[in-house]
């Protein structure tokens, strides 16, 4: 029987339907929890037969299909779906909990699948894939509407043309007595017809240009998805190997320390990939807020150098820092400016071979502060310079030299610099001749140096009682273990419905609460805790969402802090040390 979910009815125009097919109700609930933030209409069924019935009733943007099901399995269901002309273009993502061989993958792709996802699911990856397919569905739906509109306009033109011909015949018969008047009318009609033909030709050219642009965007989308999968697998491989090393129990202290450094470095790389993707989305929708202040450019350069230093050392490259001879100030967000310079340095490092040189310098040029990143790497051709700052664009000929990336770093650089009222320029003398990226920002008047008061180092606070409420057992246990290492007493709660009882008996000082829990969300749980215990407990929201609107929502719900996953150990230690 189908799992009870949203009824299949005509969805609002702004929501797409997603069909979830799995014979296990628990997995269907997991899919719902992962995909619910997309805000689309989710329809869950537990068999291939039910999936086919639902498809005959309505249209779906994407199908999430379990491979192993009783009765019709995933492959048979996919074959029947794509055998029907109505559904031959409906995208299918196969879900499997076992290892899938290459022959099975080829069979799945032959049947129309566009991707596989493995159990256990990675929520962000699955959500991103489905979101992209839903967006493509909306684009296709818009194109269909446009085609229908054009067809209607063509019909109207045909009717108008018929009416024009009829009217012209009547006019010719009526004005045949006066040859001069008839010729004048005919000339006027011909002129109008020529204008109409010219307009139609122009409309056809616009349509062709639009189709070409859409094909180009679709190709970039496919390349981006492939690159994203590659970039996510790169850090996951050493992390998985590191787990095997630690689990073996035979590693010495030096090996353990090195292994932990590898895990930390690769996790930071994953976080950076996710942050870059989120930043592109935020900038596209004008959701980034700059926290501007008076910033010393030399400090920004030093921070960016320290951020990229491990990557430079790993590739045995030489980075030369040439700070401005005198203090140089700009008005901007120090974090975002460091991100700009760091992205330029990371781009230079990726496209510079091992042993190469990279230069980072800053100077005042009149009313502008100039920051330049120069490398002796593979360089850029003239055609590359025209679109190097476009989203998801990478230098094709250099992929064998590059060290990964999603093609969004330079896009972020350009948009963040423009938000600061500046500009960025790329220059190169050609392939193999290196490249130079120059950022120009409005410079501020010089300010005399004053001794800055040193921030007081917070002293460790007394041990705290801390409860961690998260339906993800691994996440809850690891955070609890971290808190125990800091000297605090902890409790882990995996079922939010048991949280109030545990809090009553444990009387914690601090509660870390995951927002995305089934049965009872973190927002609702926070309201219940505040209603029963008042302000006696410090509430900390754990979530993957960090937009200003998200933080305002948790604040209104009664949370004292809003932490975006993965949280830093220093954040946890500082929070627990506060009285």
Coordinates of C-alpha atoms in Angstrom, one line a residue:
X1 CA 0.0 0.0 0.0
X2 CA 1.2 3.6 -0.7
X3 CA 2.6 5.5 2.2
X4 CA 0.1 8.3 3.3
X5 CA 1.5 11.6 1.9
X6 CA 0.3 14.6 -0.1
X7 CA -2.6 13.7 -2.4
X8 CA -2.0 13.7 -6.1
X9 CA -3.8 16.8 -7.3
X10 CA -3.0 19.7 -9.5
X11 CA 0.0 21.2 -7.8
X12 CA 0.4 25.0 -7.7
X13 CA 2.3 26.4 -10.6
X14 CA 5.3 27.2 -8.5
X15 CA 5.6 23.6 -7.1
X16 CA 6.9 20.5 -8.9
X17 CA 5.9 16.9 -8.1
X18 CA 8.6 14.4 -7.1
X19 CA 7.7 10.7 -7.1
X20 CA 9.4 8.6 -4.4
X21 CA 9.2 4.9 -5.0
X22 CA 10.5 2.5 -2.4
X23 CA 9.0 -0.6 -0.7
X24 CA 10.4 0.4 2.7
X25 CA 8.4 3.1 4.5
X26 CA 11.4 4.1 6.6
X27 CA 13.3 5.0 3.4
X28 CA 10.4 7.0 2.1
X29 CA 10.4 9.0 5.3
X30 CA 14.1 9.6 4.8
X31 CA 13.6 10.9 1.3
X32 CA 10.8 13.2 2.6
X33 CA 13.0 14.6 5.3
X34 CA 15.9 15.2 2.9
X35 CA 13.8 16.7 0.1
X36 CA 11.3 18.6 2.2
X37 CA 13.4 21.8 2.3
X38 CA 13.0 22.1 -1.5
X39 CA 9.4 23.0 -0.9
X40 CA 8.1 20.8 -3.7
X41 CA 5.2 18.3 -3.7
X42 CA 6.4 14.9 -2.6
X43 CA 4.4 11.8 -3.6
X44 CA 5.5 8.5 -2.0
X45 CA 4.5 5.0 -3.2
X46 CA 5.7 1.5 -2.2
X47 CA 5.7 -0.5 -5.5
X48 CA 6.4 -0.2 -9.1
X49 CA 2.8 -0.9 -10.0
X50 CA 1.6 2.0 -7.8
X51 CA 4.2 4.3 -9.4
X52 CA 2.9 3.5 -12.9
X53 CA -0.6 4.2 -11.8
X54 CA 0.4 7.6 -10.3
X55 CA 2.3 8.5 -13.5
X56 CA -0.9 7.9 -15.6
X57 CA -2.7 10.4 -13.3
X58 CA -0.3 13.3 -13.3
X59 CA 3.1 14.6 -14.4
X60 CA 6.3 14.4 -12.3
X61 CA 9.5 16.4 -12.5
X62 CA 11.8 13.6 -11.3
X63 CA 11.4 10.0 -10.0
X64 CA 13.5 8.6 -7.1
X65 CA 13.3 4.9 -7.7
X66 CA 14.5 2.0 -5.5
X67 CA 16.4 -0.7 -7.5
X68 CA 15.4 -3.7 -5.3
X69 CA 11.6 -4.0 -4.8
X70 CA 9.3 -7.1 -4.7
X71 CA 7.2 -7.5 -7.8
X72 CA 8.3 -5.0 -10.3
X73 CA 11.9 -4.0 -9.4
X74 CA 13.5 -0.7 -10.2
X75 CA 14.8 -1.7 -13.6
X76 CA 11.5 -3.2 -14.8
X77 CA 9.6 -0.2 -13.5
X78 CA 12.0 2.2 -15.3
X79 CA 11.7 0.3 -18.5
X80 CA 7.9 0.5 -18.4
X81 CA 8.0 4.2 -17.6
X82 CA 10.3 5.2 -20.4
X83 CA 8.5 2.9 -22.9
X84 CA 5.5 5.2 -22.6
X85 CA 5.8 8.3 -24.9
X86 CA 4.5 10.6 -22.2
X87 CA 7.2 9.7 -19.8
X88 CA 10.3 8.9 -22.0
X89 CA 12.0 12.1 -20.9
X90 CA 11.1 11.9 -17.2
X91 CA 14.4 11.8 -15.3
X92 CA 15.0 8.8 -12.9
X93 CA 17.5 8.6 -10.1
X94 CA 18.1 5.0 -9.0
X95 CA 18.5 4.4 -5.2
X96 CA 20.4 1.2 -4.2
X97 CA 21.7 -0.1 -0.9
X98 CA 24.0 -2.7 -2.4
X99 CA 27.1 -2.4 -4.6
X100 CA 26.0 -1.9 -8.3
X101 CA 28.3 -3.4 -10.9
X102 CA 29.1 -1.7 -14.2
X103 CA 26.8 -3.9 -16.2
X104 CA 23.9 -3.0 -13.8
X105 CA 24.8 0.6 -14.1
X106 CA 24.8 0.4 -17.9
X107 CA 21.5 -1.4 -17.9
X108 CA 20.1 1.4 -15.6
X109 CA 21.3 4.1 -18.0
X110 CA 20.0 2.2 -21.0
X111 CA 16.6 2.2 -19.3
X112 CA 16.7 6.0 -18.9
X113 CA 18.3 6.6 -15.5
X114 CA 20.4 9.7 -15.2
X115 CA 22.2 8.9 -12.0
X116 CA 22.6 6.5 -9.1
X117 CA 22.7 7.3 -5.4
X118 CA 24.0 4.9 -2.8
X119 CA 22.5 4.0 0.6
X120 CA 23.3 5.5 3.1
X121 CA 22.3 8.8 1.4
X122 CA 24.2 12.0 1.6
X123 CA 21.4 14.5 2.1
X124 CA 23.1 17.6 0.5
X125 CA 24.1 15.6 -2.6
X126 CA 20.7 14.0 -3.1
X127 CA 18.9 17.4 -2.5
X128 CA 21.2 19.2 -4.9
X129 CA 20.7 16.6 -7.6
X130 CA 16.9 16.7 -7.3
X131 CA 16.9 20.5 -7.1
X132 CA 18.8 20.7 -10.4
X133 CA 16.4 18.3 -12.1
X134 CA 13.4 20.1 -10.8
X135 CA 14.8 23.4 -12.1
X136 CA 15.3 21.8 -15.5
X137 CA 11.7 20.5 -15.4
X138 CA 10.5 24.0 -14.7
X139 CA 12.6 25.3 -17.7
X140 CA 11.2 22.6 -20.0
X141 CA 7.7 23.6 -18.8
X142 CA 8.4 27.2 -19.5
X143 CA 9.6 26.3 -23.0
X144 CA 6.5 24.3 -23.7
X145 CA 4.4 27.3 -22.6
X146 CA 6.5 29.5 -24.9
X147 CA 6.0 27.1 -27.8
X148 CA 2.2 27.0 -27.2
X149 CA 2.2 30.8 -27.1
X150 CA 4.2 31.0 -30.3
X151 CA 1.8 28.6 -31.9
X152 CA -1.1 30.7 -30.9
X153 CA 0.6 33.8 -32.3
X154 CA 1.2 32.0 -35.6
X155 CA -2.4 31.0 -35.8
X156 CA -3.4 34.6 -35.1
X157 CA -1.0 35.8 -37.8
X158 CA -2.5 33.3 -40.2
X159 CA -6.0 34.5 -39.5
X160 CA -4.9 38.1 -39.8
X161 CA -3.2 37.3 -43.1
X162 CA -6.4 35.6 -44.3
X163 CA -8.5 38.6 -43.3
X164 CA -5.9 40.9 -44.9
X165 CA -6.2 39.0 -48.2
X166 CA -10.0 39.1 -48.1
X167 CA -9.9 42.8 -47.3
X168 CA -7.4 43.4 -50.1
X169 CA -9.6 41.7 -52.6
X170 CA -12.6 43.8 -51.6
X171 CA -10.5 46.9 -51.7
X172 CA -9.1 46.0 -55.2
X173 CA -12.7 45.5 -56.5
X174 CA -13.9 48.7 -54.9
X175 CA -11.0 50.9 -56.0
X176 CA -10.4 49.4 -59.5
X177 CA -12.1 52.5 -61.0
X178 CA -9.2 54.6 -59.9
X179 CA -5.9 53.1 -60.9
X180 CA -3.7 55.6 -59.0
X181 CA -5.6 55.1 -55.7
X182 CA -5.4 51.3 -56.1
X183 CA -1.7 51.5 -56.7
X184 CA -1.2 53.6 -53.6
X185 CA -3.2 51.2 -51.4
X186 CA -1.2 48.3 -52.8
X187 CA 2.1 50.0 -52.1
X188 CA 1.0 50.6 -48.5
X189 CA -0.1 47.0 -48.0
X190 CA 3.2 45.7 -49.4
X191 CA 5.1 48.0 -47.0
X192 CA 3.2 46.6 -44.0
X193 CA 3.7 43.1 -45.2
X194 CA 7.5 43.6 -45.5
X195 CA 7.6 45.0 -42.0
X196 CA 5.7 42.0 -40.7
X197 CA 8.1 39.6 -42.5
X198 CA 11.1 41.4 -41.1
X199 CA 9.6 41.2 -37.6
X200 CA 9.0 37.5 -38.0
X201 CA 12.5 36.9 -39.2
X202 CA 13.8 38.8 -36.2
X203 CA 11.6 36.7 -33.9
X204 CA 13.0 33.5 -35.5
X205 CA 16.6 34.7 -34.9
X206 CA 15.8 35.5 -31.3
X207 CA 14.3 32.0 -30.9
X208 CA 17.4 30.4 -32.4
X209 CA 19.7 32.4 -30.1
X210 CA 17.6 31.4 -27.1
X211 CA 17.8 27.7 -28.1
X212 CA 21.5 27.9 -28.5
X213 CA 21.9 29.6 -25.2
X214 CA 19.8 26.9 -23.5
X215 CA 21.8 24.1 -25.0
X216 CA 25.0 25.8 -23.8
X217 CA 23.6 26.2 -20.3
X218 CA 22.4 22.6 -20.3
X219 CA 25.9 21.4 -21.3
X220 CA 27.5 23.5 -18.6
X221 CA 25.0 22.1 -16.1
X222 CA 26.1 18.5 -17.1
X223 CA 29.7 19.4 -16.8
X224 CA 29.2 21.1 -13.4
X225 CA 27.3 18.0 -12.0
X226 CA 30.1 15.7 -13.1
X227 CA 32.8 18.1 -11.7
X228 CA 30.8 18.4 -8.4
X229 CA 30.7 14.6 -8.0
X230 CA 34.4 14.4 -8.7
X231 CA 35.3 17.2 -6.3
X232 CA 33.2 15.6 -3.5
X233 CA 34.7 12.2 -4.0
X234 CA 38.3 13.6 -3.8
X235 CA 38.2 14.5 -0.1
X236 CA 35.9 11.5 0.8
X237 CA 38.5 9.0 -0.4
X238 CA 41.3 10.0 2.0
X239 CA 38.7 10.4 4.8
X240 CA 37.5 6.9 4.3
X241 CA 41.1 5.6 4.2
X242 CA 41.9 7.5 7.4
X243 CA 39.0 5.8 9.1
X244 CA 40.3 2.4 8.1
X245 CA 43.8 3.4 9.5
X246 CA 42.4 4.5 12.8
X247 CA 40.0 1.5 13.0
X248 CA 43.0 -0.9 12.4
X249 CA 44.3 -0.1 15.9
X250 CA 48.0 -0.6 14.9
X251 CA 48.9 3.0 14.1
X252 CA 51.4 4.8 16.3
X253 CA 51.0 8.2 17.7
X254 CA 52.8 9.9 14.8
X255 CA 50.6 8.0 12.3
X256 CA 47.4 8.9 14.2
X257 CA 48.4 12.5 14.4
X258 CA 49.1 12.6 10.6
X259 CA 45.8 10.8 9.9
X260 CA 43.8 13.3 11.9
X261 CA 45.5 16.1 10.1
X262 CA 44.4 14.5 6.8
X263 CA 40.8 14.1 7.9
X264 CA 40.8 17.7 9.2
X265 CA 42.2 19.1 5.9
X266 CA 39.8 17.1 3.7
X267 CA 36.8 18.1 5.9
X268 CA 37.8 21.7 5.5
X269 CA 37.9 21.2 1.8
X270 CA 34.4 19.8 1.8
X271 CA 33.2 22.7 3.9
X272 CA 34.8 25.1 1.4
X273 CA 33.1 23.5 -1.5
X274 CA 29.7 23.7 0.1
X275 CA 30.3 27.3 1.3
X276 CA 31.3 28.3 -2.3
X277 CA 28.1 26.8 -3.7
X278 CA 26.0 28.5 -1.0
X279 CA 27.8 31.9 -1.7
X280 CA 27.0 31.6 -5.4
X281 CA 23.3 31.0 -4.6
X282 CA 23.2 33.9 -2.1
X283 CA 24.9 36.3 -4.5
X284 CA 22.5 35.3 -7.3
X285 CA 19.5 36.1 -5.2
X286 CA 21.1 39.2 -3.5
X287 CA 21.1 37.6 -0.1
X288 CA 24.7 38.3 1.0
X289 CA 25.1 41.1 3.5
X290 CA 28.5 42.7 3.8
X291 CA 29.7 43.6 7.3
X292 CA 31.9 46.5 6.2
X293 CA 34.5 48.3 8.3
X294 CA 37.9 49.9 7.9
X295 CA 40.2 47.1 6.7
X296 CA 44.0 47.2 6.3
X297 CA 44.9 45.5 3.0
X298 CA 48.1 44.0 4.3
X299 CA 46.2 42.1 7.0
X300 CA 43.9 40.7 4.3
X301 CA 46.9 39.5 2.2
X302 CA 48.5 37.9 5.2
X303 CA 45.2 36.1 6.2
X304 CA 44.7 34.8 2.6
X305 CA 48.3 33.6 2.5
X306 CA 47.9 31.7 5.7
X307 CA 44.7 30.2 4.3
X308 CA 46.3 28.9 1.1
X309 CA 49.7 28.0 2.6
X310 CA 49.0 24.2 3.1
X311 CA 48.0 23.9 -0.5
X312 CA 51.0 25.8 -1.7
X313 CA 53.4 23.7 0.4
X314 CA 51.7 20.5 -0.8
X315 CA 52.4 21.4 -4.5
X316 CA 55.9 22.6 -3.7
X317 CA 55.3 26.1 -5.0
X318 CA 56.9 29.4 -4.0
X319 CA 54.6 32.2 -2.8
X320 CA 56.1 35.7 -2.6
X321 CA 54.2 38.3 -0.5
X322 CA 54.8 41.9 -1.3
X323 CA 52.6 44.0 1.0
X324 CA 52.1 47.8 0.5
X325 CA 55.0 49.9 1.8
X326 CA 52.7 51.9 4.0
X327 CA 49.4 51.0 5.6
X328 CA 46.7 50.8 2.9
X329 CA 43.0 50.9 3.9
X330 CA 39.7 50.1 2.2
X331 CA 36.1 50.0 3.4
X332 CA 34.9 46.4 3.2
X333 CA 34.1 43.1 4.8
X334 CA 37.4 41.6 6.0
X335 CA 36.1 38.0 5.7
X336 CA 34.8 38.5 2.1
X337 CA 38.0 40.3 1.0
X338 CA 40.1 37.5 2.4
X339 CA 37.9 35.1 0.5
X340 CA 38.5 37.1 -2.7
X341 CA 42.3 37.0 -2.4
X342 CA 42.2 33.4 -1.2
X343 CA 40.2 32.3 -4.2
X344 CA 42.6 34.1 -6.5
X345 CA 45.6 32.4 -4.8
X346 CA 43.9 29.1 -5.0
X347 CA 43.2 29.5 -8.7
X348 CA 46.8 30.5 -9.3
X349 CA 48.0 27.4 -7.4
X350 CA 45.7 25.1 -9.3
X351 CA 47.0 26.2 -12.7
X352 CA 50.6 26.5 -11.8
X353 CA 52.8 23.3 -12.0
X354 CA 54.7 22.0 -9.0
X355 CA 57.7 24.1 -8.2
X356 CA 56.2 27.2 -9.9
X357 CA 56.1 30.7 -8.5
X358 CA 53.1 32.8 -7.3
X359 CA 53.3 36.5 -6.4
X360 CA 50.9 38.4 -4.2
X361 CA 51.3 42.2 -4.0
X362 CA 49.3 45.4 -3.1
X363 CA 49.9 49.0 -3.9
X364 CA 48.0 52.4 -3.8
X365 CA 47.2 53.8 -7.3
X366 CA 45.7 57.3 -6.7
X367 CA 42.3 56.8 -5.2
X368 CA 42.4 53.0 -5.7
X369 CA 43.9 50.1 -3.8
X370 CA 45.3 47.5 -6.2
X371 CA 45.9 43.8 -5.3
X372 CA 47.6 41.6 -7.8
X373 CA 48.0 37.8 -8.0
X374 CA 50.6 36.8 -10.6
X375 CA 51.7 33.2 -11.5
X376 CA 53.9 31.6 -14.1
X377 CA 51.5 28.8 -14.8
X378 CA 49.7 27.6 -17.9
X379 CA 48.2 31.0 -18.8
X380 CA 45.1 31.9 -20.7
X381 CA 44.3 32.2 -24.4
X382 CA 42.4 35.3 -25.7
X383 CA 39.1 33.3 -25.9
X384 CA 39.5 32.1 -22.3
X385 CA 39.9 35.7 -21.0
X386 CA 36.4 36.6 -22.3
X387 CA 34.5 34.2 -20.1
X388 CA 37.0 33.3 -17.3
X389 CA 34.7 34.9 -14.7
X390 CA 31.5 33.2 -15.9
X391 CA 29.8 30.7 -13.7
X392 CA 30.9 27.0 -14.0
X393 CA 33.5 27.9 -16.6
X394 CA 37.0 26.3 -16.5
X395 CA 39.8 26.4 -19.0
X396 CA 39.2 23.2 -21.0
X397 CA 42.7 22.7 -22.2
X398 CA 44.0 23.0 -18.7
X399 CA 41.9 20.3 -17.0
X400 CA 44.8 17.9 -17.0
X401 CA 46.9 20.5 -15.2
X402 CA 44.2 21.8 -12.7
X403 CA 43.8 20.5 -9.2
X404 CA 40.0 20.3 -9.2
X405 CA 37.4 23.0 -8.7
X406 CA 33.8 23.7 -9.6
X407 CA 34.3 26.7 -11.8
X408 CA 32.7 29.1 -9.3
X409 CA 35.7 30.6 -7.5
X410 CA 36.4 33.4 -10.0
X411 CA 32.7 34.1 -10.3
X412 CA 32.6 34.7 -6.5
X413 CA 35.6 36.9 -6.8
X414 CA 34.1 39.1 -9.5
X415 CA 30.7 39.5 -7.8
X416 CA 32.2 40.1 -4.3
X417 CA 34.6 42.7 -5.6
X418 CA 31.7 44.5 -7.5
X419 CA 29.7 44.5 -4.2
X420 CA 32.6 46.4 -2.7
X421 CA 32.5 49.0 -5.5
X422 CA 35.6 47.6 -7.2
X423 CA 36.6 45.7 -10.3
X424 CA 38.8 42.7 -11.2
X425 CA 40.7 42.2 -14.5
X426 CA 42.4 39.0 -15.8
X427 CA 45.5 39.3 -18.1
X428 CA 47.7 36.8 -19.8
X429 CA 50.2 36.9 -22.7
X430 CA 48.8 33.5 -23.9
X431 CA 49.0 29.8 -23.2
X432 CA 52.1 28.8 -21.2
X433 CA 52.9 32.5 -20.3
X434 CA 51.3 32.7 -16.8
X435 CA 48.4 34.9 -15.7
X436 CA 47.8 38.1 -13.7
X437 CA 44.6 39.0 -11.8
X438 CA 44.3 42.5 -10.5
X439 CA 41.6 43.7 -8.0
X440 CA 40.9 47.4 -7.7
X441 CA 39.0 48.8 -4.7
X442 CA 38.3 52.3 -3.6
X443 CA 41.1 53.3 -1.1
X444 CA 40.5 55.2 2.1
X445 CA 42.6 58.0 3.5
X446 CA 45.6 56.9 5.6
X447 CA 44.9 56.5 9.3
X448 CA 47.6 56.9 12.0
X449 CA 48.4 53.6 13.7
X450 CA 47.2 53.2 17.2
X451 CA 47.9 50.5 19.6
X452 CA 45.0 48.1 19.5
X453 CA 43.9 46.6 22.9
X454 CA 44.6 42.9 23.1
X455 CA 41.5 40.8 23.4
X456 CA 41.3 39.0 26.8
X457 CA 41.7 35.3 26.6
X458 CA 38.6 33.7 28.0
X459 CA 39.4 31.4 30.9
X460 CA 38.0 27.9 30.9
X461 CA 34.6 27.8 32.6
X462 CA 33.4 25.3 35.1
X463 CA 32.3 21.9 33.7
X464 CA 28.8 22.0 32.3
X465 CA 26.0 19.5 31.9
X466 CA 25.2 19.4 28.2
X467 CA 22.5 17.5 26.3
X468 CA 22.8 16.8 22.6
X469 CA 19.5 16.2 20.8
X470 CA 19.9 14.8 17.2
X471 CA 18.3 11.9 15.4
X472 CA 21.6 11.3 13.7
X473 CA 23.4 9.0 16.2
X474 CA 26.8 9.5 14.8
X475 CA 26.5 13.3 14.8
X476 CA 25.1 13.3 18.4
X477 CA 27.7 10.9 19.7
X478 CA 30.7 12.7 18.2
X479 CA 29.5 16.1 19.5
X480 CA 28.9 14.5 23.0
X481 CA 32.4 12.9 22.9
X482 CA 33.9 16.3 22.0
X483 CA 32.2 17.9 24.9
X484 CA 33.4 15.2 27.2
X485 CA 37.0 15.8 26.1
X486 CA 36.5 19.4 27.1
X487 CA 35.5 18.2 30.6
X488 CA 31.7 18.5 30.4
X489 CA 29.1 15.9 31.4
X490 CA 26.9 15.0 28.5
X491 CA 23.7 13.1 27.5
X492 CA 22.7 12.1 23.9
X493 CA 19.1 12.0 22.9
X494 CA 18.3 10.5 19.5
X495 CA 14.4 10.7 19.8
X496 CA 13.2 14.3 20.2
X497 CA 10.0 13.0 21.9
X498 CA 12.2 11.8 24.8
X499 CA 14.0 15.1 25.1
X500 CA 11.8 16.7 27.7
X501 CA 12.1 13.7 30.1
X502 CA 15.9 13.6 29.8
X503 CA 16.1 17.4 30.4
X504 CA 13.9 17.1 33.4
X505 CA 16.1 14.4 35.0
X506 CA 19.5 15.7 33.8
X507 CA 19.0 19.5 34.3
X508 CA 21.5 20.6 31.6
X509 CA 23.0 24.0 31.4
X510 CA 23.3 23.9 27.6
X511 CA 21.2 22.0 24.9
X512 CA 22.4 21.5 21.4
X513 CA 19.3 20.8 19.2
X514 CA 19.3 19.7 15.5
X515 CA 16.5 21.5 13.6
X516 CA 15.8 18.8 11.0
X517 CA 14.5 15.9 13.1
X518 CA 11.5 13.7 12.1
X519 CA 8.3 13.6 14.2
X520 CA 9.3 16.7 16.2
X521 CA 11.4 19.5 14.6
X522 CA 14.0 21.5 16.6
X523 CA 12.0 24.7 16.3
X524 CA 8.9 23.1 17.9
X525 CA 11.1 21.4 20.6
X526 CA 12.7 24.7 21.5
X527 CA 9.3 26.2 22.1
X528 CA 8.3 23.3 24.4
X529 CA 11.6 23.6 26.3
X530 CA 11.1 27.4 26.8
X531 CA 7.5 26.9 27.9
X532 CA 8.5 24.3 30.6
X533 CA 11.9 25.5 31.7
X534 CA 12.0 29.2 30.8
X535 CA 15.4 30.7 30.2
X536 CA 17.3 28.3 32.5
X537 CA 18.8 26.4 29.6
X538 CA 21.0 27.9 26.9
X539 CA 19.7 26.6 23.6
X540 CA 21.9 26.1 20.5
X541 CA 20.5 25.4 17.1
X542 CA 22.4 23.0 14.8
X543 CA 21.5 23.3 11.1
X544 CA 22.9 23.4 7.6
X545 CA 21.0 26.7 6.9
X546 CA 22.7 29.9 7.7
X547 CA 20.8 32.7 5.9
X548 CA 19.8 35.8 7.9
X549 CA 16.2 34.6 7.7
X550 CA 17.1 31.2 9.2
X551 CA 18.9 32.9 12.1
X552 CA 16.0 35.2 12.7
X553 CA 13.6 32.2 12.7
X554 CA 15.7 30.3 15.4
X555 CA 16.0 33.5 17.4
X556 CA 12.2 34.0 17.5
X557 CA 11.9 30.3 18.5
X558 CA 13.9 30.9 21.6
X559 CA 17.4 29.8 20.6
X560 CA 20.4 31.6 22.1
X561 CA 22.8 30.6 19.4
X562 CA 22.7 29.5 15.7
X563 CA 25.5 27.2 14.6
X564 CA 25.9 26.1 10.9
X565 CA 27.2 22.5 10.5
X566 CA 29.9 21.5 10.7
X567 CA 30.6 23.5 13.9
X568 CA 34.1 24.3 15.0
X569 CA 35.5 22.9 18.2
X570 CA 36.6 26.5 19.2
X571 CA 33.0 27.7 18.9
X572 CA 31.8 24.9 21.2
X573 CA 34.5 25.5 23.7
X574 CA 33.9 29.3 23.8
X575 CA 30.2 28.8 24.2
X576 CA 30.5 26.3 27.1
X577 CA 33.1 28.5 28.8
X578 CA 30.7 31.5 29.0
X579 CA 29.0 32.1 32.4

